[in-house]
Every structure is written in structure tokens, then in C-alpha cells.
Short mmCIF file of C-alpha atoms in Angstrom, two decimals:
data_model
loop_
_atom_site.label_atom_id
_atom_site.label_comp_id
_atom_site.label_asym_id
_atom_site.label_seq_id
_atom_site.Cartn_x
_atom_site.Cartn_y
_atom_site.Cartn_z
CA MET J 1192 147.80 105.65 147.30
CA GLN J 1193 147.64 102.57 145.75
CA VAL J 1194 145.81 102.21 142.66
CA PHE J 1195 145.96 99.84 140.25
CA TYR J 1196 143.84 98.03 136.80
CA LEU J 1197 142.14 95.31 137.54
CA HIS J 1198 141.60 93.22 134.42
CA ARG J 1199 139.54 94.47 131.81
CA PRO J 1200 138.04 91.83 129.34
CA THR J 1201 139.62 91.64 126.05
CA PHE J 1202 137.20 93.25 123.81
CA PHE J 1203 136.93 90.96 121.00
CA ILE J 1204 137.01 86.77 122.47
CA GLU J 1205 140.35 85.23 122.39
CA ASN J 1206 141.85 81.29 122.83
CA GLY J 1207 137.69 80.89 123.53
CA SER J 1208 138.17 83.01 126.29
CA ARG J 1209 134.21 84.55 127.99
CA TYR J 1210 136.89 87.41 130.12
CA THR J 1211 136.03 89.60 126.03
CA TRP J 1212 132.71 91.85 125.54
CA CYS J 1213 131.65 90.19 122.07
CA ASP J 1214 132.10 86.66 121.77
CA VAL J 1215 130.84 86.65 118.55
CA PRO J 1216 133.34 85.29 116.00
CA GLY J 1217 135.01 86.85 112.93
CA ALA J 1218 132.74 89.82 114.43
CA ASP J 1219 136.07 91.67 114.61
CA PRO J 1220 136.16 94.38 111.58
CA ARG J 1221 140.21 94.57 111.68
CA ILE J 1222 139.95 90.57 110.15
CA GLY J 1223 141.32 91.28 106.42
CA ARG J 1224 140.76 94.70 106.88
CA THR J 1225 142.50 96.69 103.91
CA LYS J 1226 141.52 99.54 103.95
CA ARG J 1227 141.90 102.61 106.88
CA VAL J 1228 139.46 103.97 109.13
CA GLY J 1229 139.18 106.73 111.18
CA VAL J 1230 140.77 105.54 114.92
CA ASP J 1231 137.52 105.79 116.94
CA GLU J 1232 135.48 103.66 113.91
CA GLU J 1233 139.01 100.21 114.44
CA THR J 1234 136.43 98.36 116.61
CA ALA J 1235 133.18 99.16 115.19
CA ILE J 1236 130.53 96.36 114.79
CA SER J 1237 127.55 96.65 113.79
CA TRP J 1238 123.85 96.22 115.44
CA GLU J 1239 123.59 92.74 113.40
CA ASP J 1240 126.88 91.79 115.01
CA TYR J 1241 126.63 93.12 119.12
CA TYR J 1242 123.16 91.25 119.49
CA LYS J 1243 123.95 88.29 118.80
CA ILE J 1244 126.79 88.94 122.26
CA SER J 1245 126.32 86.85 124.52
CA ALA J 1246 123.67 87.54 127.58
CA ASP J 1247 126.94 86.61 130.21
CA VAL J 1248 129.53 88.18 129.17
CA PRO J 1249 132.70 89.52 130.15
CA ASP J 1250 132.07 86.72 132.57
CA VAL J 1251 132.22 88.31 135.75
CA SER J 1252 133.40 84.69 137.80
CA GLU J 1253 137.18 84.78 135.72
CA PRO J 1254 139.68 84.57 138.01
CA SER J 1255 141.98 86.80 137.18
CA MET J 1256 140.13 89.83 137.41
CA TYR J 1257 141.82 91.12 140.36
CA ARG J 1258 145.14 89.64 139.74
CA PHE J 1259 147.42 92.58 138.92
CA ALA J 1260 145.72 94.01 143.37
CA PRO J 1261 149.52 95.14 144.95
CA GLU J 1262 150.27 93.69 148.90
CA ASP J 1263 148.38 95.31 150.68
CA ASP J 1264 151.04 98.33 152.54
CA GLY J 1265 148.05 100.08 154.57
CA ARG J 1266 147.77 102.81 151.88
CA TYR J 1267 144.31 103.96 150.49
CA ARG J 1268 143.59 101.89 147.73
CA MET J 1269 141.36 102.28 144.28
CA VAL J 1270 140.65 99.96 141.59
CA TRP J 1271 140.73 101.42 137.93
CA PHE J 1272 137.60 99.66 136.71
CA GLN J 1273 137.93 100.72 132.41
CA ASN J 1274 135.08 103.07 129.95
CA GLY J 1275 132.64 103.55 130.91
CA PRO J 1276 128.92 103.25 129.46
CA TRP J 1277 129.72 105.81 127.12
CA GLN J 1278 133.09 105.04 126.00
CA LYS J 1279 131.83 101.21 125.82
CA ALA J 1280 129.40 101.89 123.50
CA THR J 1281 131.24 104.20 120.56
CA ASP J 1282 133.97 100.48 121.05
CA TYR J 1283 131.60 99.25 119.89
CA ARG J 1284 129.27 100.95 117.25
CA GLY J 1285 132.37 104.59 117.21
CA MET J 1286 131.96 107.25 117.87
CA THR J 1287 130.35 108.81 114.59
CA ASN J 1288 127.33 105.69 114.59
CA ALA J 1289 127.04 106.08 118.72
CA LEU J 1290 126.39 109.13 118.77
CA MET J 1291 123.35 108.51 115.43
CA ASP J 1292 122.67 106.02 117.31
CA LEU J 1293 121.30 107.87 120.21
CA TYR J 1294 119.23 109.05 118.13
CA LEU J 1295 118.92 106.62 115.92
CA GLU J 1296 118.62 102.80 118.44
CA PRO J 1297 118.80 103.87 121.43
CA GLU J 1298 117.27 100.97 122.97
CA GLY J 1299 120.42 99.79 121.79
CA MET J 1300 122.67 101.71 123.54
CA LYS J 1301 120.38 101.13 127.01
CA HIS J 1302 121.60 97.90 126.47
CA ILE J 1303 124.82 98.26 126.01
CA ALA J 1304 125.42 101.47 129.48
CA ARG J 1305 122.88 98.12 131.22
CA ARG J 1306 125.91 95.62 130.10
CA VAL J 1307 128.77 97.58 131.59
CA THR J 1308 126.37 98.49 134.84
CA ASP J 1309 126.13 95.01 135.11
CA PHE J 1310 129.64 94.36 134.34
CA PHE J 1311 131.09 97.04 137.33
CA LYS J 1312 128.66 96.51 140.07
CA ALA J 1313 129.82 92.77 139.90
CA ALA J 1314 133.56 93.66 139.72
CA ILE J 1315 132.99 96.02 142.42
CA GLU J 1316 131.56 92.93 145.05
CA ARG J 1317 134.49 90.56 143.91
CA GLY J 1318 136.69 93.19 144.69
CA VAL J 1319 135.05 94.02 148.82
CA ARG J 1320 135.89 90.30 148.94
CA GLU J 1321 138.91 89.76 147.62
CA THR J 1322 140.80 92.42 148.35
CA ARG J 1323 140.90 95.52 150.48
CA LEU J 1324 139.53 98.16 148.35
CA ASP J 1325 138.98 102.69 149.58
CA ALA J 1326 137.99 103.67 146.03
CA ILE J 1327 137.37 102.33 142.21
CA MET J 1328 136.96 104.77 138.98
CA PHE J 1329 135.50 104.46 136.38
CA GLY J 1330 135.87 107.06 132.59
CA ASP J 1331 133.48 108.55 130.40
CA ASP J 1332 135.20 111.04 128.12
CA LEU J 1333 132.02 113.47 128.12
CA GLY J 1334 133.14 116.89 126.42
CA MET J 1335 134.50 117.45 123.56
CA GLN J 1336 137.17 120.88 123.49
CA LYS J 1337 134.71 123.08 124.35
CA GLY J 1338 130.89 121.94 125.38
CA ALA J 1339 129.81 118.24 125.99
CA PHE J 1340 129.30 115.16 123.50
CA MET J 1341 125.20 115.58 123.87
CA SER J 1342 122.32 117.39 126.28
CA ASN J 1343 120.99 117.75 129.80
CA ASP J 1344 118.60 115.96 128.91
CA MET J 1345 119.55 113.05 126.38
CA PHE J 1346 123.02 112.46 129.50
CA ARG J 1347 119.45 112.12 132.21
CA GLU J 1348 118.40 109.26 129.62
CA PHE J 1349 120.99 107.08 129.11
CA LEU J 1350 123.09 108.05 131.37
CA PHE J 1351 122.79 108.70 134.76
CA PRO J 1352 120.48 106.12 135.80
CA TYR J 1353 123.23 103.63 135.34
CA TYR J 1354 126.62 105.99 136.71
CA LYS J 1355 123.79 106.02 139.55
CA GLU J 1356 123.73 102.15 139.81
CA ILE J 1357 127.61 102.61 140.09
CA CYS J 1358 127.77 104.65 142.74
CA ASP J 1359 125.33 103.48 144.67
CA CYS J 1360 126.93 100.08 144.42
CA ALA J 1361 130.38 101.26 146.11
CA HIS J 1362 128.70 103.60 148.61
CA SER J 1363 127.01 100.60 150.33
CA HIS J 1364 130.12 99.12 151.04
CA GLY J 1365 131.73 102.03 151.24
CA LEU J 1366 133.74 103.15 148.66
CA HIS J 1367 134.44 105.99 147.01
CA VAL J 1368 133.25 107.63 143.04
CA TRP J 1369 135.99 108.81 141.29
CA PHE J 1370 135.26 109.68 137.55
CA HIS J 1371 137.59 111.13 135.03
CA SER J 1372 135.77 112.81 132.05
CA CYS J 1373 138.17 115.28 129.09
CA GLY J 1374 136.82 118.23 127.65
CA ASP J 1375 134.40 120.43 128.55
CA CYS J 1376 131.75 118.69 130.70
CA PHE J 1377 130.68 121.32 133.09
CA ASP J 1378 126.97 121.35 132.05
CA LEU J 1379 126.57 118.18 133.10
CA ILE J 1380 128.67 118.24 136.41
CA PRO J 1381 125.50 118.81 138.87
CA GLN J 1382 123.92 115.70 137.87
CA LEU J 1383 127.77 113.63 138.36
CA ILE J 1384 127.03 115.11 141.73
CA GLU J 1385 124.03 114.08 142.13
CA ALA J 1386 125.09 110.49 140.71
CA GLY J 1387 126.86 110.13 143.45
CA VAL J 1388 130.68 111.08 142.45
CA ASP J 1389 133.21 112.28 144.48
CA VAL J 1390 136.47 112.75 142.91
CA LEU J 1391 136.50 114.82 139.71
CA HIS J 1392 140.46 114.59 137.35
CA PRO J 1393 140.86 116.39 135.30
CA ILE J 1394 139.02 120.37 134.99
CA GLN J 1395 140.94 120.19 131.08
CA LYS J 1396 142.31 122.94 130.68
CA TYR J 1397 141.01 125.17 127.51
CA ALA J 1398 138.38 123.18 127.93
CA LEU J 1399 136.81 124.15 131.58
CA ASP J 1400 137.49 126.97 133.31
CA GLU J 1401 139.00 125.71 136.60
CA LYS J 1402 138.43 128.80 138.61
CA LYS J 1403 134.64 128.65 137.87
CA VAL J 1404 134.84 124.68 138.52
CA VAL J 1405 136.17 125.70 141.70
CA GLU J 1406 133.82 127.72 142.95
CA THR J 1407 130.57 126.35 141.48
CA TYR J 1408 131.34 122.86 142.80
CA LYS J 1409 133.76 122.96 145.86
CA ASP J 1410 131.47 121.72 148.51
CA ASP J 1411 130.33 118.41 146.22
CA LEU J 1412 133.54 117.07 144.52
CA SER J 1413 137.29 116.95 145.24
CA PHE J 1414 139.45 117.63 142.72
CA TRP J 1415 142.00 114.97 141.30
CA ALA J 1416 143.25 117.53 139.35
CA GLY J 1417 145.84 116.80 136.07
CA MET J 1418 148.62 118.97 134.64
CA ASP J 1419 147.99 120.33 131.20
CA LEU J 1420 149.12 117.80 128.69
CA GLN J 1421 148.15 119.97 125.76
CA GLN J 1422 150.13 123.00 125.72
CA VAL J 1423 152.07 123.12 129.20
CA LEU J 1424 153.89 120.55 129.78
CA PRO J 1425 155.27 118.74 125.78
CA PHE J 1426 156.18 122.43 124.88
CA GLY J 1427 156.42 125.57 127.82
CA THR J 1428 159.63 126.61 129.13
CA ILE J 1429 160.40 125.18 132.93
CA GLU J 1430 158.98 128.31 134.42
CA ASP J 1431 155.44 128.30 132.35
CA VAL J 1432 155.50 124.69 133.83
CA VAL J 1433 156.58 126.22 137.83
CA ASP J 1434 153.61 128.53 137.36
CA GLU J 1435 151.28 126.43 136.63
CA VAL J 1436 151.73 124.06 138.69
CA HIS J 1437 151.79 127.58 141.74
CA HIS J 1438 147.87 128.17 139.57
CA MET J 1439 147.12 124.58 139.97
CA ILE J 1440 147.12 124.68 143.50
CA ASP J 1441 146.13 128.04 144.52
CA THR J 1442 142.52 127.18 142.17
CA PHE J 1443 142.53 123.91 143.25
CA TYR J 1444 143.34 123.80 147.10
CA GLN J 1445 141.36 124.88 149.31
CA PRO J 1446 142.34 126.05 152.77
CA GLY J 1447 141.13 123.20 155.66
CA LYS J 1448 139.34 121.06 153.39
CA GLY J 1449 141.89 119.98 150.75
CA LYS J 1450 139.81 118.53 147.90
CA LEU J 1451 142.71 118.47 145.64
CA ILE J 1452 145.73 115.63 144.87
CA LEU J 1453 147.35 116.68 141.69
CA THR J 1454 148.58 114.50 139.11
CA LEU J 1455 148.40 114.65 134.84
CA GLY J 1456 145.82 115.73 132.81
CA ASN J 1457 146.27 111.84 130.32
CA ARG J 1458 148.78 109.66 130.05
CA LEU J 1459 152.34 110.82 129.27
CA GLN J 1460 153.30 111.12 125.95
CA ASP J 1461 156.88 111.14 124.40
CA ASN J 1462 156.58 114.56 123.41
CA VAL J 1463 157.05 116.13 127.04
CA PRO J 1464 160.42 116.53 127.86
CA VAL J 1465 162.24 114.63 130.57
CA GLU J 1466 163.29 118.43 132.69
CA ASN J 1467 159.59 119.97 132.39
CA PHE J 1468 157.87 116.61 134.17
CA LEU J 1469 161.27 116.15 136.78
CA THR J 1470 160.24 120.44 137.16
CA PHE J 1471 156.36 119.06 137.29
CA LEU J 1472 157.02 116.82 140.38
CA LYS J 1473 159.84 119.16 142.19
CA GLU J 1474 157.34 122.14 141.91
CA ALA J 1475 154.41 120.34 143.43
CA HIS J 1476 155.80 118.64 145.43
CA GLU J 1477 157.94 121.61 147.11
CA TYR J 1478 155.05 124.69 146.46
CA ALA J 1479 152.77 122.46 148.21
CA VAL J 1480 154.49 121.97 151.48
CA GLN J 1481 155.14 125.66 151.70
CA VAL J 1482 151.88 126.76 151.24
CA GLY J 1483 151.14 124.23 153.87
CA GLN J 1484 152.76 125.90 156.44
CA ARG J 1485 151.99 128.89 155.40
CA GLN J 1486 148.90 127.11 156.11
CA GLU J 1487 150.45 126.21 159.75
CA GLU J 1488 151.53 129.75 160.38
CA THR J 1489 148.01 131.56 160.01
CA THR J 1490 146.43 129.09 162.03
CA ASP J 1491 148.54 129.26 164.87
CA GLU J 1492 148.18 132.97 164.42
CA ARG J 1493 144.78 133.23 164.71
CA ASP J 1494 145.00 130.21 167.45
#
């Protein structure tokens, strides 16, 4: 499998480039900042500045958009776009403001979603013309450790229509849609499926009940299941890692269907012991081979 990043627009304008999410001179709040702010507020701008942003940025004609596409070697190929409409709203406004904006500035939030959706759709059209693709991926962290950031009704109003447009565009070109959401997004999964999401990542341990997710949605989704990076991989023993790999494969793999791609729950951090990471890779391969062999033996006995 070949996975590569889209060349992403800068958030604030650099060197006059229109391949940016904000082309308003001086809007970057980090310029001249002397006090500390929350990590989610670092790029937050006012609605006044947001509405000064040109309608046609990011510039979808940017020649370098697919510069990271590797040479096609025949494997399944997926381009990883970036944050979707919800997280782009938190980039523009900060998490606290964005949550309040769902109530106080609904049209502004929809304007951001439209900007992101139009860019993603243009990127899909560029991708199928300029390289070979099998899938796109984008992500929005919809969940907290327990529960979603918004109700089903709010998701329906503010995100579902835009997700569906993106998925419909990808599907019209024969592409799969892979979607990332950290946290507990269980209540929103039916709408993700309805919108057209094909593969869900990472089914976060301790935020979601993995078995419940699989039993409920196994006929509608494939799972890019992520190894836990909150407890098991950084702080567990070698035996804990082995046990967790077995648990994940036994939980997510569906005999005769597959529907499991095993990975990490998020980016690998420096608190993960090298031995644990290598054990994860080794055991994932070896145990998957064992499970596959057992299935073949069972199939042969039935025949």
C-alpha cells in the first residue's frame, strides 16, 4: 500500500503564495505575541479577519499539489489530504471559539466547511487526472475521550452535507474514502456510513468499545484499527503488546471478508519504547499469518 500526503496549503500566507488558507496580511496572531495561549488557540483569528480571506484560496491550480505522489508501483494508493471541515474550523477559530460558534456563528462555520469541501473536491479531480489513486483520506477529530463534540442533530447540520459531497465526489471516480477520528464518535458512525465513509480509523481504545463497534457496523465499514498509544504501546510490557495485537486481530478480522488494516492509533511519539514498537510489528505479522492459516485449514476441512 502506498500512502502519501497531499502538498498542503500553508495556514497563513507565505511569500505571496495563494496556496494558503488565509491570505490576509498580518492576520497571523502569532506575530508579536508575548503571552502564552492554549495550543488549540495558536492560530485563532477573528471572524472579521476570516471574512477578509479571498474566496479563491487555497488556489486549487497550485502546480505542486501532488508533488509528493510516489512512483506508481502497482500497489493500492491513497492520498492523505488533511483536516476536514471541523478541524479546519478549530484551526481558524480555536477549539473553544469553534464550539461556541456552532451556536453563535452558524453561517460562518458553514462557510468554512464549504471552503474546505470545495478544496477537497478540486484536489480529487486533480488527483485522478495527474496520478493514479485508489482512495482519499481526510480526518476530523469528532470525539472526546467519552462522547462526541456535538450532537447528532448538529453533525447533521454542520458536517454531514459536506462529508457527503466529498464522499460522492470520490466515489464518482471509483475511489474509496478513508476517515480518521480520534475519540468517541460512536453515535456519529451511522451518519459517517450514510455520508459514504468506507474505512474508519482508529477505533480508539479506552474511548470506544472495539467489540461493540465491530458487531454494530461490521457489514458497513472496514476498520483501519489503531494500536493504542495512550497506555499499551508507551507504558505496557512486551507481553501487554503481544496480548493487545492478538486482541485487535481477533476483534476486527472477519473470516472470509478481511476488513481489517492494522496500524497505529496516531503518530508514533517518543514515549514509545523501541522494543514495544518492534514487538507490535513482528507480532502483527506472525499472528496474522497464524490466523490466516487456521482459516485455510478450517475451509479445507469444510470442503
